[in-house]
Amino acid sequence: MSEFKKVSRSENYSEWYNYIVDAAELAQHSAVKGCMVIKPYGYAIWEKMQADLDKRFKATGHSNAYFPLFIPKSLFEAEEKNAEGFAKECAVVTHYRLKADPNNKGKLIVDPEAKLTEELVVRPTSEAIIWNTYRGWIQSYRDLPILINQWANVVRWEMRTRLFLRTAEFLWQEGHTAHATKDEALAETKQMLEVYASFAEDIMAMPVIKGVKTANERFAGADETFCIEAMMQDGKALQAGTSHFLGQNFAKAFDVKFTGKDGKQDFVWATSWGVSTRLMGALIMTHSDDEGLVLPPKLAPIQVVIVPIFRSEEDLAAIAAKVEVIKFQLEEKGISVKFDQRDTLKPGFKFSEWELKGVPVRLAIGMRDLQNNTIEIARRDTKEKKSLSMDNLTHEVLTLLDDIQNNLYQRALNFRSERTKVVNSKEEFVKVLDEGGFALAHWDGLSETEDKIKEEFKATIRCIPLDNIREVGVCFFTGNPSQERVVFARAY
Amino acid sequence: MSEFKKVSRSENYSEWYNYIVDAAELAQHSAVKGCMVIKPYGYAIWEKMQADLDKRFKATGHSNAYFPLFIPKSLFEAEEKNAEGFAKECAVVTHYRLKADPNNKGKLIVDPEAKLTEELVVRPTSEAIIWNTYRGWIQSYRDLPILINQWANVVRWEMRTRLFLRTAEFLWQEGHTAHATKDEALAETKQMLEVYASFAEDIMAMPVIKGVKTANERFAGADETFCIEAMMQDGKALQAGTSHFLGQNFAKAFDVKFTGKDGKQDFVWATSWGVSTRLMGALIMTHSDDEGLVLPPKLAPIQVVIVPIFRSEEDLAAIAAKVEVIKFQLEEKGISVKFDQRDTLKPGFKFSEWELKGVPVRLAIGMRDLQNNTIEIARRDTKEKKSLSMDNLTHEVLTLLDDIQNNLYQRALNFRSERTKVVNSKEEFVKVLDEGGFALAHWDGLSETEDKIKEEFKATIRCIPLDNIREVGVCFFTGNPSQERVVFARAY
């Protein structure tokens, strides 16, 4: 079924991840270096993420719009820090035509006469093209705020790629808002962080730490970057979403001013925020096990699979008649159900396949069940199963789906708690990182200290938690004074 | 409000179109030649189109997936006709990095050391990358059919662009299916044409002619192209969707074979089909009038706008209390409602603004209405208005929305009927085209005749209608024998 060897998490976490992505048919590498194909089952999960996020964006007053894929180089370089941050990984369009190769029949070459006078950068992020557009939309405070989101593909040329986690092209949403005041922009930045955090926890069943990035880890062009950080099952951190307070940097770069109520002109305040198909990687690594994908019910394209146990065609027909009723009742409650009546495969094979694909609830029904009015129900997360009366099935399934959603969250939260340690020395620090986990350590606030720690331990400050307790201490690395602990980890 | 001068359709149809797109805030040109910004109101209409189409695709068994934006040149050129058809309009990525310009501080240049060994074409359509992927998915008949759709952006370098109608980058969906038999692939091609036709007629309220393209107008790489063609208010044709039977061309180019039930190997049969943001242009030009956009209720982001008529804050408060109840009742029925309580603008201004934006139903309510339990209801399509009792309002609004949807369709159908003429001579042909309309004419079936007609009259064969009556005649241009009439028109 999969080109990749089945391995357990403990054997080789990284190969296990590749196996799951492949075997559960989520995505694959393409003929284009670093670009992935998102397969239908993987895309169906992404669509569920999109639908839920989109609802949250609209509920907080945002509208969707669409801006060009290409950014002329002169616009791209206008906000210098942003440009510098992304210049090294830009795909650049230089020509707009191919022509027949005169030396090689049937082949094409780039037409040298179709060279663009100005190169176009394939967007790695859209602040530049969007703020260049906003200039034309904003004259006075009455034109503000602008609250826009875009669902799009972006390209960042990565040399070392991993499906979903780091790909040259990825899908994401990017919010870009414009405000009359600093406070309003900051409030927006924080609001969207909350939107991301509640999506991660309530829908993905993935606990996150909300925090702020250090200057070293900040988005290029931002005054402040807020983030949500999650812990994967190897104890490494994954940045799951970021919300940037951009200050007036882009307004200044693109000369976007507005006239306030007082008649005075000022530059506009900005935010941007995004999550991407990287969340697919986070989802996989948070819940899945050695048997395959584990999906929280709220994101499962198929929430319940029904497998008939039969010997003859007549058996199957009798079971199918009953299953149609069950399926209808479940679907009426908004549950998505798959009836797997393939007649060339054994039940055991089907059980494994749906386990691999992470379907939260499996129902199995045979002839004896028909006689006894019973059905077997199995949950993917704990692999427990039991026999039930069919009378109350819909209610039982609904309860179980809720229970699985909650259990996955609680399990991930417990895992993170166990692996999050307060450390006060280099020895303790290294121990936590090597075992896999978050180290809560005092840091002296200096970028150069952060750089040295990164070099020595391959660990970075994931964030300074928003709900941090102020606590006087000394930096574990330099012994300098410190006001609070920050979260260190190795990261994806 | 708009940079463009307000003009009527009869004065200058093309400028009128530009005015509507701009004034209704649907889209605008961007800093990138040929690429558009789709503004929130325009995008909201596109989202409604997407949601409805997506439902239809899923109901006919298709799943969404995602394939890379880039196509390596060697894959792009594999299907020669397809490559030849698109080579002249390809954006080509040649480099993957920018670097600081040593001669110009703060500026960037393309890094000559980051030249790709193989150029990447930005997809103008995805057959090549998808069929290269399908090769790995298909071994036997059990792997077929594959029924996949993709929502994506594509790029075709156009020199003369018009918002929505012809842009270098546009948004679309492209279905790509793989089948074991020719018949099944042909049935799929026709099924998707029906899906497009019913979407166009039932949702866009835009009548279409279903037909097949001549060889001259066929998609590059297809054996047969089916299409839906609509008539705009200037009598010109607009191709609104295409569904291609690709035969085994792509399977042969990418060596995609399958083993049949009989154990024999054969090449896989293919279809592809797509509609794009061009439909936005079609929608605008089918229904809108000199006052602005006219939207069919099924695609209107705001279906009902409520404008309060008030003198004082107390009046507004009293009206608002009543409106909240009305709004709630309408929304309960799934109607989208906007209550425009801006207090700095006069009702007349608001009326014009919502007319310009094509909101199908306007309710106006003043203090006298409150006393009399009445409300004024106005429909955008005919601009009729009347006073109603509030008692039965929800029912009246629902009925009116249905009526507007049907009326728009019928109006467009009548318009097309009046402008579709049987012609038997060059004189009649020219007259129909110059007045704006479809000419049903005999044609001798020769590509060269078609070319000459195109050169002389700037008209093309839009399609050979599927429901054509066979009728012996002579070609109006050459006098050669002909078996049926075809649809000629000038086209967008």
PDB file of N, CA and C in Angstrom, chain B residues 198-225:
ATOM      1  N   SER B 198     -26.686  23.691 -16.055  1.00  0.00           N
ATOM      2  CA  SER B 198     -27.735  23.921 -15.058  1.00  0.00           C
ATOM      3  C   SER B 198     -27.291  24.954 -14.039  1.00  0.00           C
ATOM      4  N   PHE B 199     -25.991  24.989 -13.729  1.00  0.00           N
ATOM      5  CA  PHE B 199     -25.499  26.058 -12.851  1.00  0.00           C
ATOM      6  C   PHE B 199     -25.743  27.418 -13.509  1.00  0.00           C
ATOM      7  N   ALA B 200     -25.363  27.547 -14.767  1.00  0.00           N
ATOM      8  CA  ALA B 200     -25.509  28.826 -15.471  1.00  0.00           C
ATOM      9  C   ALA B 200     -26.971  29.260 -15.490  1.00  0.00           C
ATOM     10  N   GLU B 201     -27.854  28.338 -15.789  1.00  0.00           N
ATOM     11  CA  GLU B 201     -29.257  28.715 -15.955  1.00  0.00           C
ATOM     12  C   GLU B 201     -29.982  28.857 -14.619  1.00  0.00           C
ATOM     13  N   ASP B 202     -29.777  27.893 -13.707  1.00  0.00           N
ATOM     14  CA  ASP B 202     -30.543  27.914 -12.448  1.00  0.00           C
ATOM     15  C   ASP B 202     -29.975  28.892 -11.430  1.00  0.00           C
ATOM     16  N   ILE B 203     -28.668  29.069 -11.423  1.00  0.00           N
ATOM     17  CA  ILE B 203     -28.059  29.909 -10.385  1.00  0.00           C
ATOM     18  C   ILE B 203     -27.699  31.288 -10.928  1.00  0.00           C
ATOM     19  N   MET B 204     -27.057  31.327 -12.085  1.00  0.00           N
ATOM     20  CA  MET B 204     -26.683  32.617 -12.675  1.00  0.00           C
ATOM     21  C   MET B 204     -27.846  33.258 -13.444  1.00  0.00           C
ATOM     22  N   ALA B 205     -28.929  32.500 -13.650  1.00  0.00           N
ATOM     23  CA  ALA B 205     -30.069  32.984 -14.433  1.00  0.00           C
ATOM     24  C   ALA B 205     -29.638  33.398 -15.839  1.00  0.00           C
ATOM     25  N   MET B 206     -28.683  32.663 -16.368  1.00  0.00           N
ATOM     26  CA  MET B 206     -28.098  32.999 -17.669  1.00  0.00           C
ATOM     27  C   MET B 206     -28.315  31.838 -18.638  1.00  0.00           C
ATOM     28  N   PRO B 207     -29.188  32.034 -19.623  1.00  0.00           N
ATOM     29  CA  PRO B 207     -29.426  30.945 -20.574  1.00  0.00           C
ATOM     30  C   PRO B 207     -28.163  30.650 -21.388  1.00  0.00           C
ATOM     31  N   VAL B 208     -27.947  29.388 -21.677  1.00  0.00           N
ATOM     32  CA  VAL B 208     -26.760  29.018 -22.462  1.00  0.00           C
ATOM     33  C   VAL B 208     -27.120  28.024 -23.554  1.00  0.00           C
ATOM     34  N   ILE B 209     -26.344  28.049 -24.611  1.00  0.00           N
ATOM     35  CA  ILE B 209     -26.466  27.035 -25.657  1.00  0.00           C
ATOM     36  C   ILE B 209     -25.385  25.994 -25.409  1.00  0.00           C
ATOM     37  N   LYS B 210     -25.804  24.736 -25.313  1.00  0.00           N
ATOM     38  CA  LYS B 210     -24.845  23.649 -25.154  1.00  0.00           C
ATOM     39  C   LYS B 210     -24.438  23.171 -26.533  1.00  0.00           C
ATOM     40  N   GLY B 211     -23.136  23.061 -26.724  1.00  0.00           N
ATOM     41  CA  GLY B 211     -22.726  22.634 -28.052  1.00  0.00           C
ATOM     42  C   GLY B 211     -21.337  22.050 -28.052  1.00  0.00           C
ATOM     43  N   VAL B 212     -20.888  21.787 -29.263  1.00  0.00           N
ATOM     44  CA  VAL B 212     -19.547  21.249 -29.414  1.00  0.00           C
ATOM     45  C   VAL B 212     -18.759  22.222 -30.287  1.00  0.00           C
ATOM     46  N   LYS B 213     -17.473  22.374 -29.993  1.00  0.00           N
ATOM     47  CA  LYS B 213     -16.639  23.299 -30.744  1.00  0.00           C
ATOM     48  C   LYS B 213     -16.197  22.657 -32.063  1.00  0.00           C
ATOM     49  N   THR B 214     -15.915  23.497 -33.037  1.00  0.00           N
ATOM     50  CA  THR B 214     -15.277  23.006 -34.254  1.00  0.00           C
ATOM     51  C   THR B 214     -13.795  22.743 -33.941  1.00  0.00           C
ATOM     52  N   ALA B 215     -13.125  22.056 -34.858  1.00  0.00           N
ATOM     53  CA  ALA B 215     -11.708  21.732 -34.648  1.00  0.00           C
ATOM     54  C   ALA B 215     -10.878  23.001 -34.393  1.00  0.00           C
ATOM     55  N   ASN B 216     -11.218  24.069 -35.100  1.00  0.00           N
ATOM     56  CA  ASN B 216     -10.477  25.334 -34.940  1.00  0.00           C
ATOM     57  C   ASN B 216     -10.516  25.877 -33.513  1.00  0.00           C
ATOM     58  N   GLU B 217     -11.631  25.670 -32.853  1.00  0.00           N
ATOM     59  CA  GLU B 217     -11.857  26.301 -31.550  1.00  0.00           C
ATOM     60  C   GLU B 217     -11.650  25.323 -30.393  1.00  0.00           C
ATOM     61  N   ARG B 218     -11.189  24.138 -30.706  1.00  0.00           N
ATOM     62  CA  ARG B 218     -11.023  23.090 -29.711  1.00  0.00           C
ATOM     63  C   ARG B 218      -9.863  23.389 -28.761  1.00  0.00           C
ATOM     64  N   PHE B 219      -9.969  22.901 -27.516  1.00  0.00           N
ATOM     65  CA  PHE B 219      -8.891  22.995 -26.534  1.00  0.00           C
ATOM     66  C   PHE B 219      -7.669  22.238 -27.058  1.00  0.00           C
ATOM     67  N   ALA B 220      -6.495  22.832 -26.886  1.00  0.00           N
ATOM     68  CA  ALA B 220      -5.262  22.220 -27.391  1.00  0.00           C
ATOM     69  C   ALA B 220      -4.972  20.922 -26.636  1.00  0.00           C
ATOM     70  N   GLY B 221      -5.084  19.795 -27.334  1.00  0.00           N
ATOM     71  CA  GLY B 221      -4.855  18.513 -26.689  1.00  0.00           C
ATOM     72  C   GLY B 221      -6.119  17.693 -26.530  1.00  0.00           C
ATOM     73  N   ALA B 222      -7.270  18.287 -26.891  1.00  0.00           N
ATOM     74  CA  ALA B 222      -8.548  17.566 -26.762  1.00  0.00           C
ATOM     75  C   ALA B 222      -8.945  16.934 -28.086  1.00  0.00           C
ATOM     76  N   ASP B 223      -9.723  15.842 -27.985  1.00  0.00           N
ATOM     77  CA  ASP B 223     -10.333  15.253 -29.181  1.00  0.00           C
ATOM     78  C   ASP B 223     -11.648  15.942 -29.502  1.00  0.00           C
ATOM     79  N   GLU B 224     -12.274  16.454 -28.448  1.00  0.00           N
ATOM     80  CA  GLU B 224     -13.576  17.107 -28.614  1.00  0.00           C
ATOM     81  C   GLU B 224     -13.750  18.084 -27.460  1.00  0.00           C
ATOM     82  N   THR B 225     -14.213  19.291 -27.772  1.00  0.00           N
ATOM     83  CA  THR B 225     -14.499  20.256 -26.710  1.00  0.00           C
ATOM     84  C   THR B 225     -15.970  20.616 -26.734  1.00  0.00           C
TER      85      THR B 225
END
